[in-house]
Amino acid sequence: MHLREATPSDYDAVWDIFQAVIRTGDTYVYPPDTPRADLQRYWFADYMHTFVVEAEGEILGTYILKANQPGLGDHVADCSYMVGERARGRGVGKLMCEHSIEFAHRSGYRAIQFNIVVSTNVAAVKLWQRFGFRIIGTTPQGFRHAKRGLVDTYIMYRELYPGRWRGNA
């Protein structure tokens, strides 16, 4: 299993994962019927880095990393991760999280913040906590879960390693 930057040839495989994840309506804010044409702006926009995890020619997962906010907030990164259904439980999320922390640090970010983690996504919350992310805020009933109705969402945050950052020129 190896992680690499996504290329245009990965688009179909990333769409398959993206579509399978959002259609359940339980972890991402994108509408379950999001059209394929929207993948470009949600996952392959010019201002973000898109990565894939691959094993034996199959894309198992994907993540994006971008500035959380423009301008004076661009020293904090934001990430989103998706794991293919058949790849769950194989360490793909762990590999992507490790890589994103290191990549964000090398890119000059001071921290990573997840703006919306659905509270019922217990496996993701536990994984992020194992990597040092902490819940710094809760939005009551911030997500319309397809099966559970309104559920809370978390803002999760992790400082990166001390040292140089983009504002330290």
Short mmCIF file of C-alpha atoms in Angstrom, two decimals:
data_model
loop_
_atom_site.label_atom_id
_atom_site.label_comp_id
_atom_site.label_asym_id
_atom_site.label_seq_id
_atom_site.Cartn_x
_atom_site.Cartn_y
_atom_site.Cartn_z
CA MET A 1 0.00 0.00 0.00
CA HIS A 2 1.44 3.37 -0.94
CA LEU A 3 0.22 6.94 -0.89
CA ARG A 4 0.80 9.38 -3.74
CA GLU A 5 -0.52 12.59 -5.21
CA ALA A 6 -3.60 11.98 -7.36
CA THR A 7 -3.44 12.36 -11.13
CA PRO A 8 -6.21 12.91 -13.69
CA SER A 9 -6.20 9.16 -14.37
CA ASP A 10 -7.42 8.60 -10.77
CA TYR A 11 -10.59 10.63 -11.29
CA ASP A 12 -12.89 7.65 -11.96
CA ALA A 13 -11.64 5.66 -8.96
CA VAL A 14 -11.87 8.70 -6.68
CA TRP A 15 -15.41 9.37 -7.93
CA ASP A 16 -16.39 5.78 -7.10
CA ILE A 17 -15.17 6.22 -3.51
CA PHE A 18 -16.61 9.73 -3.18
CA GLN A 19 -20.01 8.70 -4.49
CA ALA A 20 -20.18 5.57 -2.29
CA VAL A 21 -19.28 7.58 0.83
CA ILE A 22 -21.69 10.47 0.30
CA ARG A 23 -24.66 8.41 -0.84
CA THR A 24 -25.06 7.01 2.70
CA GLY A 25 -25.78 10.50 4.08
CA ASP A 26 -24.08 9.74 7.39
CA THR A 27 -20.60 11.34 7.34
CA TYR A 28 -20.29 14.11 4.73
CA VAL A 29 -22.31 17.27 4.07
CA TYR A 30 -22.40 16.75 0.30
CA PRO A 31 -25.90 15.81 -0.88
CA PRO A 32 -26.16 12.07 -1.64
CA ASP A 33 -27.14 12.90 -5.23
CA THR A 34 -24.15 15.18 -5.87
CA PRO A 35 -23.42 15.03 -9.61
CA ARG A 36 -20.09 13.72 -10.85
CA ALA A 37 -19.30 17.13 -12.37
CA ASP A 38 -19.03 18.59 -8.83
CA LEU A 39 -16.13 16.30 -7.90
CA GLN A 40 -13.75 18.72 -9.60
CA ARG A 41 -14.55 21.57 -7.23
CA TYR A 42 -14.99 19.39 -4.12
CA TRP A 43 -11.94 17.13 -4.51
CA PHE A 44 -9.68 18.30 -7.35
CA ALA A 45 -9.73 22.11 -7.15
CA ASP A 46 -6.55 24.01 -7.98
CA TYR A 47 -6.18 25.31 -4.42
CA MET A 48 -6.05 21.87 -2.79
CA HIS A 49 -3.76 18.86 -2.77
CA THR A 50 -5.44 15.55 -3.59
CA PHE A 51 -3.85 12.24 -2.63
CA VAL A 52 -4.76 8.58 -3.12
CA VAL A 53 -3.78 5.35 -1.42
CA GLU A 54 -3.11 2.58 -3.90
CA ALA A 55 -2.42 -1.13 -3.60
CA GLU A 56 -1.94 -3.49 -6.54
CA GLY A 57 -3.34 -0.92 -8.96
CA GLU A 58 -6.52 -0.29 -6.93
CA ILE A 59 -7.33 3.06 -5.29
CA LEU A 60 -8.31 2.29 -1.69
CA GLY A 61 -8.76 5.80 -0.30
CA THR A 62 -8.31 9.47 -1.00
CA TYR A 63 -7.83 12.68 0.90
CA ILE A 64 -7.54 16.39 0.28
CA LEU A 65 -5.53 19.03 2.10
CA LYS A 66 -6.07 22.77 1.71
CA ALA A 67 -5.91 25.99 3.68
CA ASN A 68 -8.77 26.10 6.15
CA GLN A 69 -9.40 29.78 5.40
CA PRO A 70 -7.96 32.26 2.91
CA GLY A 71 -5.59 35.10 3.74
CA LEU A 72 -4.87 35.53 7.42
CA GLY A 73 -6.28 32.07 8.22
CA ASP A 74 -4.22 30.17 5.67
CA HIS A 75 -1.67 28.91 8.22
CA VAL A 76 -4.19 26.28 9.39
CA ALA A 77 -4.89 23.34 7.09
CA ASP A 78 -8.14 21.47 6.58
CA CYS A 79 -8.36 17.86 5.41
CA SER A 80 -11.07 15.47 4.29
CA TYR A 81 -10.55 11.71 4.04
CA MET A 82 -12.52 8.94 2.33
CA VAL A 83 -11.84 5.21 2.40
CA GLY A 84 -13.33 2.81 -0.12
CA GLU A 85 -15.84 0.35 1.27
CA ARG A 86 -13.72 -2.74 0.58
CA ALA A 87 -10.64 -1.13 2.13
CA ARG A 88 -12.09 -0.29 5.55
CA GLY A 89 -10.22 -1.75 8.51
CA ARG A 90 -6.97 -2.09 6.55
CA GLY A 91 -5.16 0.98 7.92
CA VAL A 92 -5.94 3.28 4.99
CA GLY A 93 -7.34 6.06 7.21
CA LYS A 94 -4.34 5.79 9.51
CA LEU A 95 -1.92 6.05 6.59
CA MET A 96 -3.72 9.09 5.19
CA CYS A 97 -3.83 10.84 8.56
CA GLU A 98 -0.11 10.24 9.17
CA HIS A 99 0.71 11.53 5.71
CA SER A 100 -1.50 14.61 6.03
CA ILE A 101 0.13 15.65 9.30
CA GLU A 102 3.60 15.34 7.82
CA PHE A 103 2.63 16.96 4.50
CA ALA A 104 0.91 19.88 6.26
CA HIS A 105 3.98 20.42 8.43
CA ARG A 106 6.35 20.33 5.44
CA SER A 107 4.03 22.74 3.62
CA GLY A 108 4.30 25.29 6.41
CA TYR A 109 0.97 24.92 8.17
CA ARG A 110 0.86 25.47 11.94
CA ALA A 111 -2.16 23.26 12.61
CA ILE A 112 -4.90 21.14 11.08
CA GLN A 113 -8.55 21.78 11.84
CA PHE A 114 -11.48 19.61 10.84
CA ASN A 115 -14.47 21.94 10.62
CA ILE A 116 -17.18 19.30 10.69
CA VAL A 117 -16.79 15.78 12.03
CA VAL A 118 -20.13 14.05 12.48
CA SER A 119 -20.38 12.92 16.11
CA THR A 120 -21.90 9.57 15.15
CA ASN A 121 -18.83 8.74 13.03
CA VAL A 122 -17.25 7.18 16.11
CA ALA A 123 -14.46 5.35 14.26
CA ALA A 124 -13.23 8.58 12.66
CA VAL A 125 -13.44 10.56 15.92
CA LYS A 126 -11.40 7.88 17.72
CA LEU A 127 -8.82 7.73 14.93
CA TRP A 128 -8.35 11.50 14.87
CA GLN A 129 -8.03 11.53 18.66
CA ARG A 130 -5.32 8.85 18.49
CA PHE A 131 -3.40 11.24 16.24
CA GLY A 132 -3.65 14.08 18.73
CA PHE A 133 -6.72 15.89 17.44
CA ARG A 134 -8.99 17.18 20.14
CA ILE A 135 -12.58 18.33 20.06
CA ILE A 136 -12.53 22.10 20.50
CA GLY A 137 -16.17 22.77 19.77
CA THR A 138 -19.55 21.18 19.16
CA THR A 139 -22.29 22.37 16.86
CA PRO A 140 -25.53 21.05 18.31
CA GLN A 141 -27.62 19.30 15.65
CA GLY A 142 -25.22 20.53 12.96
CA PHE A 143 -25.77 17.59 10.59
CA ARG A 144 -28.88 16.03 9.05
CA HIS A 145 -27.99 12.35 9.32
CA ALA A 146 -29.88 10.20 6.82
CA LYS A 147 -31.00 7.67 9.47
CA ARG A 148 -30.63 9.39 12.85
CA GLY A 149 -31.96 12.85 12.03
CA LEU A 150 -30.21 15.85 13.53
CA VAL A 151 -26.90 14.97 15.21
CA ASP A 152 -24.06 17.04 16.64
CA THR A 153 -20.86 17.81 14.80
CA TYR A 154 -17.41 18.49 16.18
CA ILE A 155 -14.62 20.88 15.32
CA MET A 156 -11.37 18.99 15.82
CA TYR A 157 -7.93 20.59 16.00
CA ARG A 158 -4.29 19.56 16.20
CA GLU A 159 -1.24 21.78 16.40
CA LEU A 160 1.67 20.74 14.26
CA TYR A 161 5.31 20.71 15.18
CA PRO A 162 6.96 23.94 16.31
CA GLY A 163 9.27 25.75 13.95
CA ARG A 164 9.03 27.61 10.68
CA TRP A 165 5.71 28.42 9.17
CA ARG A 166 4.56 30.37 6.17
CA GLY A 167 4.29 33.65 8.03
CA ASN A 168 7.91 33.47 9.29
CA ALA A 169 9.66 34.63 6.13
#
